[in-house]
Short mmCIF file of C-alpha atoms in Angstrom, two decimals:
data_model
loop_
_atom_site.label_atom_id
_atom_site.label_comp_id
_atom_site.label_asym_id
_atom_site.label_seq_id
_atom_site.Cartn_x
_atom_site.Cartn_y
_atom_site.Cartn_z
CA MET A 12 41.32 20.66 2.41
CA ALA A 13 42.23 17.58 1.10
CA GLU A 14 39.53 16.46 1.45
CA ALA A 15 37.37 18.82 -0.80
CA LEU A 16 40.49 18.58 -3.52
CA GLY A 17 39.54 14.76 -2.83
CA VAL A 18 36.06 15.34 -4.39
CA VAL A 19 36.67 17.83 -6.54
CA ALA A 20 38.78 14.87 -8.67
CA GLU A 21 36.23 12.09 -8.39
CA SER A 22 33.49 14.98 -9.97
CA LEU A 23 35.67 15.21 -12.91
CA ALA A 24 35.97 12.10 -13.29
CA GLY A 25 32.38 11.77 -14.07
CA ASP A 26 30.31 9.48 -12.38
CA ARG A 27 32.68 6.99 -11.78
CA ALA A 28 32.90 5.74 -8.49
CA ARG A 29 31.62 8.19 -5.33
CA ALA A 30 32.88 7.75 -1.87
CA ALA A 31 30.10 5.39 -0.01
CA ARG A 32 29.38 8.15 2.78
CA THR A 33 28.16 11.29 0.28
CA VAL A 34 25.50 8.89 -1.00
CA LEU A 35 23.86 7.63 1.99
CA ASP A 36 20.14 7.72 2.40
CA GLN A 37 20.03 8.48 -1.62
CA VAL A 38 19.07 6.39 -4.54
CA VAL A 39 21.87 3.88 -6.11
CA LEU A 40 21.52 1.87 -9.19
CA PRO A 41 23.01 -0.96 -10.34
CA GLY A 42 26.26 -0.02 -11.85
CA GLU A 43 27.65 2.45 -9.68
CA GLU A 44 31.09 2.21 -7.92
CA LEU A 45 30.98 3.30 -4.12
CA LEU A 46 34.79 4.47 -1.96
CA LEU A 47 34.54 3.59 1.11
CA PRO A 48 36.43 5.81 3.59
CA GLU A 49 39.72 4.52 3.45
CA GLN A 50 40.21 4.98 -0.75
CA GLU A 51 39.07 8.64 -0.15
CA ASP A 52 42.15 9.68 1.21
CA ALA A 53 44.15 7.07 -1.42
CA GLU A 54 42.32 8.70 -4.29
CA GLY A 55 42.72 12.38 -3.75
CA PRO A 56 45.02 14.69 -6.14
CA GLY A 57 48.63 13.79 -4.43
CA GLY A 58 48.46 9.97 -5.93
CA ALA A 59 49.10 6.41 -4.62
CA GLY A 60 51.38 6.51 -1.71
CA GLU A 61 50.60 10.47 -0.45
CA ARG A 62 48.40 10.33 2.76
CA PRO A 63 47.55 13.85 4.04
CA LEU A 64 48.56 14.37 7.73
CA ARG A 65 44.61 14.01 9.75
CA LEU A 66 44.93 15.60 13.59
CA ASN A 67 41.36 13.81 13.62
CA ALA A 68 42.36 10.28 12.78
CA GLY A 69 40.79 8.81 15.46
CA THR A 70 37.19 9.31 13.38
CA ARG A 71 38.66 7.20 10.30
CA SER A 72 38.05 3.72 11.39
CA ARG A 73 39.99 1.28 9.80
CA GLY A 74 38.75 -1.87 10.44
CA ARG A 75 36.18 -4.25 8.56
CA VAL A 76 33.42 -3.20 6.70
CA VAL A 77 30.38 -5.61 6.16
CA CYS A 78 29.39 -5.17 2.63
CA GLY A 79 25.68 -6.12 3.43
CA PRO A 80 22.71 -6.83 0.81
CA GLY A 81 22.55 -5.66 -2.64
CA LEU A 82 26.32 -4.69 -2.23
CA ARG A 83 29.26 -6.77 -3.95
CA ARG A 84 33.33 -6.68 -3.30
CA CYS A 85 34.78 -5.36 -6.67
CA GLY A 86 38.59 -4.79 -6.32
CA ASP A 87 38.39 -2.59 -3.43
CA ARG A 88 35.19 -0.88 -4.03
CA LEU A 89 31.25 -1.93 -3.67
CA LEU A 90 29.73 -2.25 -6.78
CA VAL A 91 25.84 -1.63 -6.36
CA THR A 92 23.81 -4.41 -7.89
CA LYS A 93 20.56 -3.56 -6.52
CA CYS A 94 18.23 -0.40 -6.93
CA GLY A 95 17.77 1.60 -3.47
CA ARG A 96 18.56 3.11 -0.81
CA LEU A 97 22.35 3.41 0.92
CA ARG A 98 21.84 2.95 4.04
CA HIS A 99 25.03 3.10 7.04
CA LYS A 100 25.35 1.68 9.95
CA GLU A 101 27.64 2.76 12.64
CA PRO A 102 29.55 -0.11 14.45
CA GLY A 103 28.28 -0.68 17.85
CA GLY A 104 31.47 -2.41 19.54
CA SER A 105 34.87 -2.16 18.86
CA SER A 106 34.47 -4.25 15.23
CA GLY A 107 35.58 -0.92 12.68
CA GLY A 108 33.97 0.13 9.48
CA GLY A 109 30.18 -0.50 10.04
CA VAL A 110 28.21 -2.09 8.07
CA TYR A 111 26.08 -0.54 4.20
CA TRP A 112 23.36 -1.92 2.50
CA VAL A 113 20.71 -1.38 -0.61
CA ASP A 114 17.42 -1.08 0.98
CA SER A 115 15.55 -2.05 -1.94
CA GLN A 116 11.82 -2.65 -2.47
CA GLN A 117 11.00 -6.32 -4.03
CA LYS A 118 8.48 -8.96 -3.72
CA ARG A 119 10.55 -11.38 -4.30
CA TYR A 120 12.32 -13.75 -1.30
CA VAL A 121 15.50 -15.11 -1.07
CA PRO A 122 16.44 -17.24 1.65
CA VAL A 123 18.79 -15.93 4.62
CA LYS A 124 20.25 -17.86 7.23
CA GLY A 125 19.03 -17.19 10.89
CA ASP A 126 15.58 -15.36 9.38
CA HIS A 127 11.76 -16.16 10.74
CA VAL A 128 9.84 -17.39 8.04
CA ILE A 129 6.37 -18.65 7.56
CA GLY A 130 5.65 -21.57 4.73
CA ILE A 131 3.63 -23.53 4.16
CA VAL A 132 3.93 -27.11 4.10
CA THR A 133 3.67 -28.90 0.68
CA ALA A 134 4.84 -33.01 1.10
CA LYS A 135 6.02 -35.04 3.69
CA SER A 136 8.55 -37.40 2.93
CA GLY A 137 10.32 -40.06 5.22
CA ASP A 138 11.07 -37.95 8.04
CA ILE A 139 11.30 -34.49 6.10
CA PHE A 140 8.55 -31.89 5.54
CA LYS A 141 9.28 -29.93 1.97
CA VAL A 142 8.16 -25.87 2.98
CA ASP A 143 7.44 -23.45 0.96
CA VAL A 144 8.59 -20.40 1.77
CA GLY A 145 8.24 -18.51 -1.57
CA GLY A 146 11.68 -18.38 -2.47
CA SER A 147 13.16 -20.83 -5.64
CA GLU A 148 12.87 -24.35 -3.91
CA PRO A 149 11.19 -25.59 -1.04
CA ALA A 150 12.97 -25.67 2.50
CA SER A 151 13.16 -28.46 4.03
CA LEU A 152 12.12 -29.34 7.80
CA SER A 153 12.46 -32.12 9.89
CA TYR A 154 10.48 -33.47 12.03
CA LEU A 155 13.09 -33.53 15.20
CA ALA A 156 13.43 -29.75 15.03
CA PHE A 157 10.47 -29.32 17.15
CA GLU A 158 9.95 -29.07 20.69
CA GLY A 159 9.89 -31.72 22.75
CA ALA A 160 10.06 -33.92 19.37
CA THR A 161 11.29 -37.32 19.49
CA LYS A 162 11.34 -40.31 17.11
CA ARG A 163 8.25 -42.05 19.54
CA ASN A 164 6.54 -38.38 19.51
CA ARG A 165 6.47 -36.48 16.17
CA PRO A 166 4.71 -33.90 15.84
CA ASN A 167 1.17 -33.10 14.39
CA VAL A 168 1.92 -31.48 11.13
CA GLN A 169 0.11 -32.25 8.22
CA VAL A 170 0.14 -30.83 3.93
CA GLY A 171 -1.00 -27.29 4.23
CA ASP A 172 -0.16 -26.29 7.78
CA LEU A 173 1.30 -22.84 8.23
CA ILE A 174 5.07 -22.90 9.76
CA TYR A 175 7.17 -20.25 11.33
CA GLY A 176 10.18 -21.40 11.39
CA GLN A 177 13.71 -20.01 10.97
CA PHE A 178 16.76 -20.93 8.46
CA VAL A 179 19.69 -22.81 9.80
CA VAL A 180 21.19 -23.62 6.33
CA ALA A 181 20.22 -20.81 3.63
CA ASN A 182 22.91 -20.28 0.62
CA LYS A 183 22.81 -20.71 -3.08
CA ASP A 184 24.30 -23.62 -3.42
CA MET A 185 22.11 -25.71 -1.45
CA GLU A 186 18.61 -26.35 -0.59
CA PRO A 187 17.53 -24.23 2.10
CA GLU A 188 17.65 -25.83 5.61
CA MET A 189 14.39 -24.91 8.68
CA VAL A 190 13.97 -25.78 12.09
CA CYS A 191 11.34 -24.47 14.34
CA ILE A 192 13.66 -24.31 17.44
CA ASP A 193 16.52 -22.10 18.56
CA SER A 194 19.89 -23.20 19.73
CA CYS A 195 18.63 -23.66 23.52
CA GLY A 196 15.83 -26.35 22.44
CA ARG A 197 12.96 -24.12 22.81
CA ALA A 198 10.67 -22.76 20.24
CA SER A 199 10.25 -19.30 21.44
CA GLY A 200 7.38 -18.42 19.45
CA MET A 201 8.28 -21.43 16.11
CA GLY A 202 6.05 -24.28 15.08
CA VAL A 203 3.00 -24.96 13.27
CA ILE A 204 0.24 -21.85 13.54
CA GLY A 205 -2.81 -22.44 14.86
CA GLN A 206 -5.65 -22.85 12.86
CA ASP A 207 -8.22 -19.29 11.62
CA GLY A 208 -6.47 -16.99 10.68
CA LEU A 209 -5.25 -14.96 7.16
CA LEU A 210 -2.06 -15.59 5.44
CA PHE A 211 -1.21 -12.47 2.74
CA LYS A 212 1.58 -11.82 1.16
CA VAL A 213 3.53 -8.10 1.26
CA THR A 214 6.61 -6.89 0.03
CA LEU A 215 9.75 -7.52 2.07
CA GLY A 216 10.66 -3.88 2.33
CA LEU A 217 7.05 -3.85 3.46
CA ILE A 218 7.78 -6.18 6.57
CA ARG A 219 10.79 -4.41 7.05
CA LYS A 220 9.53 -1.83 8.05
CA LEU A 221 6.56 -3.05 10.08
CA LEU A 222 9.52 -5.15 12.09
CA ALA A 223 11.59 -1.43 12.95
CA PRO A 224 11.80 -1.00 16.51
CA ASP A 225 9.83 2.72 15.39
CA CYS A 226 7.05 1.41 13.90
CA GLU A 227 4.00 2.93 15.70
CA ILE A 228 2.00 0.79 13.46
CA LEU A 229 1.27 -1.91 15.24
CA GLN A 230 1.02 -0.62 18.57
CA GLU A 231 -2.20 1.59 16.73
CA VAL A 232 -3.23 -1.79 15.33
CA GLY A 233 -3.45 -3.23 18.85
CA LYS A 234 -5.59 -0.82 19.96
CA LEU A 235 -7.24 -1.48 17.40
CA TYR A 236 -8.52 -5.10 17.69
CA PRO A 237 -7.38 -7.24 19.74
CA LEU A 238 -5.22 -9.59 17.47
CA GLU A 239 -2.58 -12.44 17.01
CA ILE A 240 -0.31 -11.66 14.15
CA VAL A 241 3.24 -13.38 12.75
CA PHE A 242 5.47 -11.66 10.68
CA GLY A 243 7.23 -13.74 8.69
CA MET A 244 10.75 -12.44 6.70
CA ASN A 245 9.72 -13.83 3.44
CA GLY A 246 7.12 -10.82 3.16
CA ARG A 247 4.24 -13.12 4.19
CA ILE A 248 1.80 -11.97 7.33
CA TRP A 249 -0.62 -14.43 9.06
CA VAL A 250 -3.22 -12.57 11.35
CA LYS A 251 -5.93 -13.59 13.69
CA ALA A 252 -8.77 -11.82 15.11
CA LYS A 253 -12.11 -12.07 16.30
CA THR A 254 -14.41 -12.27 13.38
CA ILE A 255 -13.62 -12.96 10.30
CA GLN A 256 -14.57 -9.03 8.96
CA GLN A 257 -12.22 -7.89 11.50
CA THR A 258 -9.66 -10.35 10.40
CA LEU A 259 -9.82 -8.61 6.82
CA ILE A 260 -9.83 -5.58 8.13
CA LEU A 261 -6.99 -5.69 9.60
CA ALA A 262 -5.46 -7.86 5.93
CA ASN A 263 -6.80 -4.54 3.94
CA ILE A 264 -4.97 -2.39 6.42
CA LEU A 265 -1.66 -3.31 6.62
CA GLU A 266 -1.57 -4.69 2.17
CA ALA A 267 -1.69 -0.52 2.17
CA CYS A 268 0.22 0.89 4.87
CA GLU A 269 3.07 0.60 2.49
CA HIS A 270 1.76 3.56 0.12
CA MET A 271 -0.37 5.96 2.38
CA THR A 272 1.33 8.19 4.74
CA ALA A 273 1.11 8.64 8.11
CA ASP A 274 -1.55 11.20 8.22
CA GLN A 275 -3.67 8.71 6.33
CA ARG A 276 -3.35 6.09 8.24
CA LYS A 277 -4.16 8.15 11.38
CA GLN A 278 -7.72 9.25 9.74
CA ILE A 279 -8.52 5.34 8.76
CA PHE A 280 -7.72 4.25 12.21
CA SER A 281 -10.04 6.53 13.56
CA ARG A 282 -12.76 6.26 11.71
CA LEU A 283 -12.62 2.51 12.17
CA ALA A 284 -12.45 3.44 15.53
CA GLU A 285 -15.36 4.63 15.80
CA SER A 286 -17.35 2.22 13.97
CA MET B 1 28.96 -4.79 -43.20
CA GLU B 2 31.86 -7.67 -43.47
CA GLY B 3 34.43 -6.90 -40.75
CA ALA B 4 35.21 -8.13 -37.83
CA MET B 5 32.08 -6.50 -35.76
CA GLN B 6 29.75 -9.13 -35.02
CA ALA B 7 26.13 -7.99 -35.62
CA ASP B 8 23.23 -9.88 -36.06
CA ALA B 9 22.43 -8.82 -39.86
CA LYS B 10 18.53 -10.10 -40.44
CA ILE B 11 18.29 -9.56 -44.92
CA ARG B 12 15.01 -10.57 -46.00
CA SER B 13 14.89 -11.33 -49.08
CA GLU B 14 11.58 -10.94 -51.30
CA SER B 15 10.91 -14.80 -51.00
CA GLY B 16 11.31 -15.48 -47.31
CA THR B 17 13.15 -17.50 -44.82
CA GLU B 18 9.92 -19.16 -43.17
CA SER B 19 8.61 -22.44 -43.99
CA GLY B 20 4.62 -22.98 -43.60
CA PRO B 21 1.71 -23.26 -46.30
CA ARG B 22 2.44 -20.93 -49.44
CA GLY B 23 -0.24 -22.12 -51.45
CA PRO B 24 -2.35 -20.19 -53.70
CA ALA B 25 -5.08 -19.31 -51.13
CA CYS B 26 -3.07 -19.56 -47.77
CA SER B 27 -0.28 -16.63 -47.68
CA LEU B 28 0.72 -16.83 -44.24
CA ARG B 29 3.80 -17.70 -42.23
CA HIS B 30 4.62 -20.88 -40.19
CA PHE B 31 3.35 -21.37 -37.14
CA ALA B 32 3.96 -22.25 -33.23
CA CYS B 33 1.87 -22.31 -30.46
CA GLU B 34 2.21 -23.80 -27.26
CA GLN B 35 -0.04 -23.21 -23.86
CA ASN B 36 -0.20 -22.51 -20.17
CA LEU B 37 3.23 -22.59 -19.70
CA LEU B 38 3.39 -20.03 -17.10
CA SER B 39 2.52 -21.97 -13.59
CA ARG B 40 1.34 -18.76 -12.23
CA PRO B 41 -0.75 -16.80 -13.96
CA ASP B 42 -4.42 -18.36 -14.35
CA GLY B 43 -3.64 -18.46 -18.49
CA SER B 44 -0.70 -17.81 -20.74
CA ALA B 45 -0.14 -18.88 -24.27
CA SER B 46 2.97 -18.59 -26.75
CA PHE B 47 2.71 -17.63 -30.18
CA LEU B 48 4.80 -17.64 -32.67
CA GLN B 49 4.54 -16.26 -35.99
CA GLY B 50 7.23 -16.13 -38.32
CA VAL B 51 11.04 -17.17 -37.44
CA ALA B 52 12.07 -13.27 -36.68
CA GLU B 53 10.35 -12.71 -33.34
CA LYS B 54 12.47 -16.11 -31.75
CA SER B 55 15.81 -14.45 -33.22
CA ARG B 56 14.22 -11.36 -31.23
CA GLU B 57 13.91 -13.06 -28.17
CA ARG B 58 17.71 -14.32 -28.64
CA LEU B 59 18.48 -11.17 -28.50
CA ILE B 60 16.84 -9.72 -25.26
CA ARG B 61 17.93 -13.35 -23.25
CA ASN B 62 21.71 -12.36 -24.65
CA THR B 63 21.58 -9.08 -23.17
CA CYS B 64 19.85 -9.60 -20.03
CA GLU B 65 22.73 -12.57 -19.44
CA ALA B 66 24.75 -10.21 -20.35
CA VAL B 67 24.20 -8.15 -17.02
CA VAL B 68 22.47 -10.55 -14.66
CA LEU B 69 24.69 -11.36 -12.07
CA GLY B 70 23.59 -15.50 -12.44
CA THR B 71 26.24 -17.27 -10.23
CA LEU B 72 24.58 -15.36 -7.02
CA HIS B 73 21.50 -17.87 -8.11
CA PRO B 74 22.45 -20.85 -9.49
CA ARG B 75 19.71 -23.38 -10.55
CA THR B 76 17.42 -21.42 -11.07
CA SER B 77 15.69 -19.85 -13.75
CA ILE B 78 14.60 -16.67 -14.70
CA THR B 79 11.97 -15.29 -16.67
CA VAL B 80 11.23 -11.89 -18.35
CA VAL B 81 7.84 -11.76 -19.66
CA LEU B 82 7.41 -8.86 -22.32
CA GLN B 83 3.97 -8.12 -23.72
CA VAL B 84 3.78 -5.77 -26.74
CA ILE B 85 0.40 -3.49 -26.05
CA SER B 86 1.34 -0.64 -29.60
CA ASP B 87 4.19 -0.95 -31.52
CA ALA B 88 5.38 2.72 -33.08
CA GLY B 89 8.73 1.54 -33.77
CA SER B 90 11.89 1.00 -32.18
CA LEU B 91 10.47 -1.64 -30.62
CA LEU B 92 13.55 -4.14 -29.91
CA ALA B 93 14.83 -0.75 -28.25
CA CYS B 94 11.37 -0.77 -26.14
CA CYS B 95 11.59 -3.91 -25.11
CA LEU B 96 15.37 -3.89 -23.83
CA ASN B 97 14.29 -0.84 -21.69
CA ALA B 98 11.76 -2.37 -20.29
CA ALA B 99 13.30 -5.54 -19.50
CA CYS B 100 15.37 -3.70 -17.48
CA MET B 101 13.14 -2.56 -15.91
CA ALA B 102 11.51 -4.74 -14.76
CA LEU B 103 14.77 -6.63 -13.71
CA VAL B 104 15.93 -4.04 -11.66
CA ASP B 105 11.92 -3.81 -10.21
CA ALA B 106 12.80 -7.70 -9.49
CA GLY B 107 15.63 -6.74 -7.59
CA VAL B 108 17.46 -9.38 -9.43
CA PRO B 109 21.16 -8.56 -8.87
CA MET B 110 22.66 -6.64 -11.82
CA ARG B 111 26.31 -5.76 -12.51
CA ALA B 112 24.76 -2.17 -14.26
CA LEU B 113 21.62 -1.26 -16.01
CA PHE B 114 21.41 -1.56 -20.04
CA CYS B 115 19.11 0.60 -22.83
CA GLY B 116 18.12 -0.09 -26.18
CA VAL B 117 18.30 2.76 -29.00
CA THR B 118 17.42 2.26 -32.33
CA CYS B 119 18.83 3.93 -35.20
CA ALA B 120 17.80 4.38 -38.78
CA LEU B 121 20.00 5.91 -41.52
CA ASN B 122 17.66 6.92 -44.95
CA SER B 123 18.65 7.25 -47.96
CA ASP B 124 20.47 10.36 -48.29
CA GLY B 125 23.23 9.55 -44.98
CA THR B 126 20.72 10.95 -42.46
CA LEU B 127 20.73 9.84 -39.21
CA VAL B 128 17.33 9.05 -37.31
CA LEU B 129 18.21 7.98 -33.23
CA ASP B 130 14.38 6.16 -32.17
CA PRO B 131 12.51 6.03 -35.52
CA THR B 132 8.87 5.72 -35.91
CA ALA B 133 7.67 2.76 -37.64
CA LYS B 134 6.99 5.01 -41.01
CA GLN B 135 10.48 6.26 -40.83
CA GLU B 136 11.24 3.08 -40.40
CA LYS B 137 9.98 1.22 -43.37
CA GLU B 138 11.80 3.95 -45.72
CA ALA B 139 14.77 3.88 -44.29
CA ARG B 140 17.84 2.24 -45.38
CA ALA B 141 19.23 0.49 -43.19
CA ILE B 142 17.87 0.12 -39.35
CA LEU B 143 20.44 -0.68 -35.90
CA THR B 144 19.95 -1.68 -32.71
CA PHE B 145 22.14 -1.03 -29.91
CA ALA B 146 21.89 -2.31 -26.88
CA LEU B 147 24.34 -0.43 -23.88
CA ASP B 148 25.62 -1.01 -20.41
CA SER B 149 25.51 1.66 -17.83
CA VAL B 150 28.57 1.82 -16.65
CA GLU B 151 30.95 2.96 -19.70
CA ARG B 152 28.22 3.00 -22.38
CA LYS B 153 29.60 -0.78 -23.57
CA LEU B 154 28.27 -2.40 -26.67
CA LEU B 155 26.55 -5.36 -25.42
CA MET B 156 24.47 -5.87 -28.53
CA SER B 157 24.07 -4.96 -31.73
CA THR B 158 21.81 -6.26 -34.15
CA THR B 159 21.17 -4.39 -37.89
CA LYS B 160 18.89 -4.58 -40.88
CA GLY B 161 20.03 -3.20 -44.30
CA LEU B 162 23.32 -1.46 -46.27
CA TYR B 163 25.83 0.57 -44.41
CA SER B 164 28.84 1.47 -44.20
CA ASP B 165 31.66 0.84 -42.17
CA ALA B 166 32.09 5.32 -41.34
CA GLU B 167 28.20 4.73 -40.79
CA LEU B 168 28.14 1.90 -38.22
CA GLN B 169 30.87 4.12 -35.80
CA GLN B 170 29.03 7.46 -36.77
CA CYS B 171 25.39 5.17 -35.38
CA LEU B 172 26.54 3.76 -32.55
CA ALA B 173 28.45 7.35 -31.02
CA ALA B 174 24.25 8.72 -31.81
CA ALA B 175 23.32 5.89 -29.71
CA GLN B 176 25.60 6.19 -26.87
CA ALA B 177 25.34 9.86 -26.59
CA ALA B 178 21.58 9.26 -26.63
CA SER B 179 21.79 6.20 -24.13
CA GLN B 180 22.86 9.18 -21.58
CA HIS B 181 19.41 10.31 -21.84
CA VAL B 182 17.54 7.16 -21.26
CA PHE B 183 20.09 6.52 -18.14
CA ARG B 184 19.24 9.78 -16.55
CA PHE B 185 15.43 9.05 -16.98
CA TYR B 186 16.04 5.27 -15.62
CA ARG B 187 17.57 7.31 -12.15
CA GLU B 188 14.95 10.03 -12.45
CA SER B 189 12.00 6.91 -12.33
CA LEU B 190 13.68 4.93 -9.90
CA GLN B 191 14.44 8.06 -7.91
CA ARG B 192 10.55 8.75 -7.65
CA ARG B 193 9.79 5.60 -6.26
CA TYR B 194 11.65 5.53 -3.43
CA SER B 195 10.90 9.05 -2.81
CA LYS B 196 7.02 7.23 -2.32
CA SER B 197 8.20 5.25 0.38
#
């Protein structure tokens, strides 16, 4: 009962602030304010201070809510700063609240710590390589940040090489730094990407879609031709198949995946498999 | 047009405020041209004719700066390129709308959306919203406002012509009402875009 009254009070106030859980999976625009579940109770017509007695108080987690990409804290509310679909992930363990974020489609990459990206080496100066990752500044990569690299045993990296690495420092105030080893000192797939192959750019949303655990596009592509593929979270994909023609076909398929429905994709795959 | 409001009023006098060759055979305004100023496209050029264009760019830039969260991208320049394909009146309002949609499309973090609305006042006092080029020419005054989406607050206003204080308030109120339609259109078109994926 109190919940229904709370919702009515919000709609009378115009589209000032809506409860986050009522807008999940809908398109939100910059400038909208969202209320977290805790504030919904306080915003009811009872006024500040009156909390309705909840019989199922256990379901409302009063833990910390994490504000993901596209959202900013504005007082005790969330302000939407990018256009996209609002998503929520329930907390797995004991940390309450979960994560809210906005799934937006954009082409421009902003470095984020921990992201695995494909970069192009643009300069070698002393002990540091400058790597273009598609952000506003080139990232720096130390020559010691490769598996088995020592001062005497330098890695064989030339200008123009493709590097697959992850960010250890990436914030708006500093130049991003990347490394090609994980925390244990092993390469685990990172490093210089081999010869040949094709590097092309797609939108960031497509990369996330392809890397989602339940995405069948990759398996279908793998059944088509044997291939090597590397996904960078900065919108770059490197693909290599046995012949140049196969490589180009794969690149075109992956670029077109963004706009095709599942049926169209299956049609194209079956047609290619026949030929 | 006096008073406490800040309006960028451009009054065109007969003699003009531009400098440039004004000999008997040549009646063109001042030119300025710059080439290859963008690194990504194969070719780019900037051509300025007269002084009015600089002011329009400044207006759009100030509106964008008020809305974009620049603190999230320090030491970064955000360039908005607007290309006029055809001018059928209300050009500045159209440029503002295009700039807002482009910034949303690029994923630049913003604290609100903004839109531009143009108002024309005829000599008999009637108000025309979103005037055509012909209506703009015959109007006594043209007022362009940039409004934000959160509380329809005024972000930028530029006016040309003669109008009274009451008429300004009337035009502002009409523009605020009209901005609802523009923002609804933004929402619908963005929803359509995200519904495809």
